[in-house]
Tab-separated table of C-alpha atoms in Angstrom:
chain	number	residue	atom	x	y	z
A	1	MET	CA	71.109	103.899	90.872
A	2	ASP	CA	71.400	106.607	93.499
A	3	ALA	CA	74.723	106.873	95.252
A	4	GLU	CA	74.854	105.137	98.600
A	5	PRO	CA	76.003	107.298	101.533
A	6	ARG	CA	79.646	106.874	102.383
A	7	PRO	CA	80.012	105.224	105.792
A	8	PRO	CA	80.709	107.861	108.441
A	9	SER	CA	84.271	108.075	109.718
A	10	SER	CA	83.220	106.388	112.978
A	11	VAL	CA	82.616	103.107	111.161
A	12	ARG	CA	85.430	103.242	108.613
A	13	PRO	CA	88.475	101.025	108.865
A	14	PRO	CA	91.231	102.698	110.896
A	15	LEU	CA	93.404	105.134	108.962
A	16	MET	CA	96.534	102.995	109.307
A	17	ARG	CA	94.719	100.025	107.805
A	18	ARG	CA	93.585	102.173	104.875
A	19	LEU	CA	97.120	103.466	104.361
A	20	ALA	CA	98.490	99.924	104.445
A	21	ALA	CA	95.934	98.982	101.784
A	22	GLU	CA	96.937	101.932	99.591
A	23	PHE	CA	100.636	101.091	100.018
A	24	LEU	CA	100.075	97.437	99.170
A	25	GLY	CA	97.653	98.100	96.330
A	26	THR	CA	99.785	100.738	94.611
A	27	GLY	CA	102.871	98.610	95.109
A	28	MET	CA	101.236	95.595	93.519
A	29	LEU	CA	99.911	97.745	90.663
A	30	VAL	CA	103.429	98.949	89.865
A	31	THR	CA	104.753	95.404	90.208
A	32	VAL	CA	102.173	94.321	87.629
A	33	VAL	CA	103.072	97.169	85.269
A	34	VAL	CA	106.857	96.927	85.552
A	35	GLY	CA	107.018	93.142	85.884
A	36	SER	CA	104.826	92.521	82.845
A	37	GLY	CA	106.860	95.081	80.910
A	38	ILE	CA	110.097	93.242	81.682
A	39	ALA	CA	108.535	89.885	80.812
A	40	ALA	CA	107.155	91.286	77.552
A	41	GLN	CA	110.572	92.672	76.640
A	42	ARG	CA	112.149	89.268	77.151
A	43	LEU	CA	109.426	87.201	75.487
A	44	SER	CA	109.012	89.473	72.452
A	45	PRO	CA	112.379	91.223	72.111
A	46	ASN	CA	111.921	92.284	68.483
A	47	ASP	CA	108.300	93.418	68.504
A	48	VAL	CA	107.498	96.583	70.450
A	49	GLY	CA	103.837	96.428	69.465
A	50	LEU	CA	103.479	92.957	70.936
A	51	GLN	CA	105.321	94.082	74.072
A	52	LEU	CA	102.802	96.893	74.524
A	53	LEU	CA	99.889	94.515	73.963
A	54	GLU	CA	101.191	92.099	76.583
A	55	ASN	CA	101.895	94.905	79.044
A	56	SER	CA	98.481	96.533	78.562
A	57	LEU	CA	96.479	93.317	78.895
A	58	VAL	CA	98.231	92.297	82.102
A	59	THR	CA	97.863	95.781	83.567
A	60	ALA	CA	94.145	95.950	82.756
A	61	LEU	CA	93.459	92.599	84.388
A	62	GLY	CA	95.700	93.228	87.381
A	63	LEU	CA	94.187	96.652	88.083
A	64	ALA	CA	90.635	95.282	88.087
A	65	VAL	CA	91.624	92.571	90.564
A	66	LEU	CA	93.425	95.034	92.839
A	67	ILE	CA	90.424	97.389	92.930
A	68	LEU	CA	88.207	94.548	94.104
A	69	LEU	CA	90.812	93.425	96.642
A	70	ILE	CA	91.732	96.809	98.122
A	71	GLY	CA	88.490	98.710	97.614
A	72	PRO	CA	86.585	97.497	100.670
A	73	VAL	CA	89.424	98.695	102.914
A	74	SER	CA	90.588	102.053	101.500
A	75	GLY	CA	88.397	102.802	98.503
A	76	ALA	CA	91.181	101.597	96.172
A	77	HIS	CA	92.365	105.007	95.028
A	78	LEU	CA	95.867	103.666	94.225
A	79	ASN	CA	96.501	107.021	92.573
A	80	PRO	CA	97.212	110.507	93.978
A	81	ALA	CA	95.135	112.051	91.172
A	82	VAL	CA	92.079	110.079	92.314
A	83	SER	CA	92.728	110.939	95.965
A	84	LEU	CA	93.105	114.631	95.100
A	85	ALA	CA	89.848	114.561	93.134
A	86	ASP	CA	88.104	112.870	96.059
A	87	TRP	CA	89.421	115.586	98.396
A	88	VAL	CA	88.191	118.355	96.073
A	89	LEU	CA	84.770	116.791	95.661
A	90	SER	CA	84.410	116.222	99.399
A	91	ARG	CA	84.729	119.905	100.308
A	92	ARG	CA	80.908	120.278	100.340
A	93	ARG	CA	79.991	116.984	101.920
A	94	ALA	CA	80.893	114.922	104.960
A	95	GLY	CA	82.930	111.736	104.774
A	96	GLY	CA	85.560	112.592	102.164
A	97	LEU	CA	89.308	112.757	102.595
A	98	SER	CA	90.590	115.494	104.879
A	99	SER	CA	93.748	117.410	103.951
A	100	THR	CA	95.754	115.351	106.434
A	101	HIS	CA	94.395	112.080	105.131
A	102	LEU	CA	95.021	113.184	101.546
A	103	SER	CA	98.706	113.741	102.337
A	104	ALA	CA	98.910	110.368	104.062
A	105	TYR	CA	97.222	108.584	101.134
A	106	VAL	CA	99.595	110.198	98.631
A	107	ALA	CA	102.660	109.292	100.711
A	108	ALA	CA	101.481	105.682	101.001
A	109	GLN	CA	100.824	105.486	97.263
A	110	ILE	CA	104.198	106.922	96.251
A	111	THR	CA	106.236	104.792	98.656
A	112	GLY	CA	104.201	101.729	97.733
A	113	GLY	CA	104.794	102.380	94.050
A	114	VAL	CA	108.563	102.653	94.483
A	115	ALA	CA	108.515	99.441	96.524
A	116	GLY	CA	106.611	97.796	93.668
A	117	THR	CA	109.320	98.735	91.187
A	118	LEU	CA	111.989	97.317	93.471
A	119	LEU	CA	110.012	94.082	93.908
A	120	ALA	CA	109.631	93.637	90.148
A	121	SER	CA	113.348	94.283	89.702
A	122	VAL	CA	114.229	91.638	92.282
A	123	MET	CA	111.885	89.053	90.744
A	124	PHE	CA	113.341	89.525	87.264
A	125	ASP	CA	116.966	89.923	88.396
A	126	VAL	CA	117.175	93.455	87.052
A	127	ALA	CA	119.286	95.991	88.913
A	128	PRO	CA	117.202	99.017	89.915
A	129	THR	CA	118.516	102.087	88.117
A	130	LEU	CA	117.214	105.398	86.870
A	131	SER	CA	115.419	105.232	83.553
A	132	THR	CA	116.926	106.792	80.442
A	133	THR	CA	113.675	106.797	78.434
A	134	PRO	CA	112.527	110.352	77.600
A	135	ARG	CA	108.762	110.723	77.203
A	136	ALA	CA	107.764	114.355	77.735
A	137	THR	CA	106.969	115.512	74.200
A	138	ALA	CA	104.078	117.925	73.724
A	139	GLY	CA	101.922	115.159	72.274
A	140	GLN	CA	102.649	112.794	75.134
A	141	LEU	CA	101.776	115.453	77.717
A	142	VAL	CA	98.454	116.057	75.981
A	143	GLY	CA	97.985	112.288	76.076
A	144	GLU	CA	98.490	112.315	79.853
A	145	VAL	CA	95.916	115.091	80.282
A	146	VAL	CA	93.407	113.091	78.251
A	147	ALA	CA	94.185	109.790	79.986
A	148	THR	CA	93.931	111.219	83.506
A	149	ALA	CA	90.814	113.276	82.798
A	150	GLY	CA	89.052	110.217	81.420
A	151	LEU	CA	90.125	108.090	84.363
A	152	VAL	CA	88.931	110.581	87.006
A	153	LEU	CA	85.632	111.119	85.202
A	154	LEU	CA	85.082	107.377	84.868
A	155	VAL	CA	85.974	106.536	88.465
A	156	PHE	CA	83.690	109.093	90.094
A	157	ALA	CA	80.830	108.718	87.645
A	158	LEU	CA	80.712	104.946	88.081
A	159	ALA	CA	81.177	105.224	91.837
A	160	ARG	CA	77.789	106.969	91.903
A	161	THR	CA	75.926	104.825	89.413
A	162	THR	CA	76.969	101.182	89.495
A	163	THR	CA	78.439	98.312	91.504
A	164	ALA	CA	81.998	97.743	92.656
A	165	ALA	CA	82.506	94.817	90.279
A	166	VAL	CA	81.408	96.849	87.269
A	167	THR	CA	83.596	99.772	88.338
A	168	ALA	CA	86.645	97.515	88.705
A	169	ALA	CA	86.111	95.970	85.275
A	170	ALA	CA	85.455	99.335	83.619
A	171	VAL	CA	88.507	101.038	85.143
A	172	GLY	CA	90.723	98.116	84.131
A	173	ALA	CA	89.281	98.164	80.618
A	174	TYR	CA	89.766	101.921	80.331
A	175	ILE	CA	93.431	101.780	81.327
A	176	GLY	CA	94.023	98.856	78.984
A	177	ALA	CA	92.463	100.795	76.110
A	178	ALA	CA	94.221	104.046	77.026
A	179	TYR	CA	97.593	102.306	76.623
A	180	TRP	CA	96.736	102.358	72.936
A	181	PHE	CA	94.627	105.444	72.232
A	182	THR	CA	96.899	107.904	74.075
A	183	SER	CA	100.353	108.901	72.865
A	184	SER	CA	101.762	108.559	76.395
A	185	THR	CA	100.550	104.962	76.949
A	186	SER	CA	98.425	106.314	79.809
A	187	PHE	CA	100.451	106.516	82.981
A	188	ALA	CA	97.573	108.635	84.417
A	189	ASN	CA	98.986	108.247	87.932
A	190	PRO	CA	101.631	110.397	89.676
A	191	ALA	CA	102.652	107.583	92.041
A	192	VAL	CA	103.162	105.160	89.163
A	193	THR	CA	105.096	107.852	87.293
A	194	VAL	CA	107.493	108.362	90.199
A	195	ALA	CA	107.907	104.602	90.621
A	196	ARG	CA	108.720	104.075	86.950
A	197	ILE	CA	111.698	106.437	87.228
A	198	PHE	CA	113.558	103.608	88.983
A	199	THR	CA	113.529	101.042	86.172
A	200	ASP	CA	115.444	101.366	82.922
A	201	THR	CA	113.231	98.818	81.179
A	202	PHE	CA	110.225	98.870	78.839
A	203	THR	CA	108.034	100.817	81.276
A	204	GLY	CA	110.596	103.327	82.548
A	205	ILE	CA	110.448	107.114	82.345
A	206	ALA	CA	113.458	109.414	82.600
A	207	PRO	CA	113.522	111.629	85.708
A	208	ALA	CA	113.474	114.772	83.548
A	209	SER	CA	110.207	113.614	81.968
A	210	ALA	CA	108.494	112.658	85.220
A	211	MET	CA	107.632	116.128	86.521
A	212	PRO	CA	106.061	117.306	83.235
A	213	PHE	CA	104.059	114.062	83.214
A	214	ILE	CA	102.859	114.650	86.782
A	215	LEU	CA	101.864	118.242	86.010
A	216	ALA	CA	99.923	117.013	82.967
A	217	GLN	CA	98.208	114.414	85.164
A	218	LEU	CA	97.164	117.079	87.682
A	219	VAL	CA	95.735	119.178	84.851
A	220	GLY	CA	93.920	116.083	83.623
A	221	ALA	CA	92.514	115.430	87.094
A	222	ALA	CA	91.155	119.002	87.200
A	223	VAL	CA	89.581	118.548	83.766
A	224	GLY	CA	88.057	115.249	84.894
A	225	VAL	CA	86.507	116.863	87.984
A	226	ALA	CA	85.140	119.721	85.872
A	227	LEU	CA	83.579	117.282	83.403
A	228	LEU	CA	82.103	115.282	86.277
A	229	LEU	CA	80.412	118.388	87.684
A	230	VAL	CA	79.006	119.218	84.250
A	231	LEU	CA	77.581	115.736	83.754
A	232	TYR	CA	76.667	115.136	87.431
A	233	PRO	CA	75.930	118.629	88.836
A	234	THR	CA	75.415	117.403	92.407
A	235	ALA	CA	78.590	115.309	92.464
A	236	ASP	CA	80.275	117.574	95.010
A	237	ARG	CA	77.276	117.405	97.352
A	238	THR	CA	76.550	113.693	97.269
A	239	ALA	CA	78.653	110.888	98.657
A	240	ALA	CA	80.931	109.061	96.268
A	241	ARG	CA	82.341	105.589	96.675
A	242	ALA	CA	85.664	106.088	94.963
A	243	VAL	CA	86.624	103.671	93.789
A	244	VAL	CA	84.433	101.125	95.565
A	245	PRO	CA	82.546	101.183	98.878
A	246	ILE	CA	84.655	101.099	102.008
A	247	ARG	CA	83.633	98.196	104.196
A	248	PRO	CA	82.329	99.405	107.579
A	249	ASP	CA	84.391	98.492	110.601
A	250	THR	CA	82.849	99.054	113.993
A	251	THR	CA	86.072	98.691	115.983
A	252	PRO	CA	85.992	101.754	118.251
A	253	GLN	CA	89.713	102.504	118.457
A	254	GLU	CA	91.888	104.274	115.877
A	255	HIS	CA	89.104	105.641	113.712
A	256	SER	CA	90.009	108.859	111.953
């Protein structure tokens, strides 16, 4: 199916509404990840494999739902790596993220993610604290490159070829699978990585490991964009719908 043109900025939802959607969506994603990790730790205290299975299944399902919920408002990036890729790909076409909007999206995603960690901590009566779990081995960093590259490639390829419902299901399934086939358990998201610094539970990551993870994710995003342009040579000249189409809004004020 040919990609549908992205709605022009004059009919997009206002920027503040899109930022609110990215804040809420990323926050809820982190709440799903951290909350299910805490629950898994408590329900299966002596079986790390079962904890990972529980955490990955809940995350896969929750992510698919959030994409469908948030997508019509902001595109459901929920991930600075996806937003950065959208900005790069939009350099040769109209309708993509501007540099200013990219910065605003990333800020909303990071603050939303941290808020999501705090919400999960409150719900499970866990005091927010910095994680002590080191993760940045060479193998885990390679895992983050692979996980993020696959995610970016999948998101933008499907955004051009299929429906929002299929994209949501596929992205959720990919993340659920990547929990298991990557050595890093597939963070694949700088905002989620920052947010997981603030929980010393099953899903936490030590502050010293976070920056190497984020750098690996940015490398992965670049690899994903490169692979996309190899497989879809006109991807930077045709409109994408990452992650799903933004619902038009004809309200005249506030459009950016």
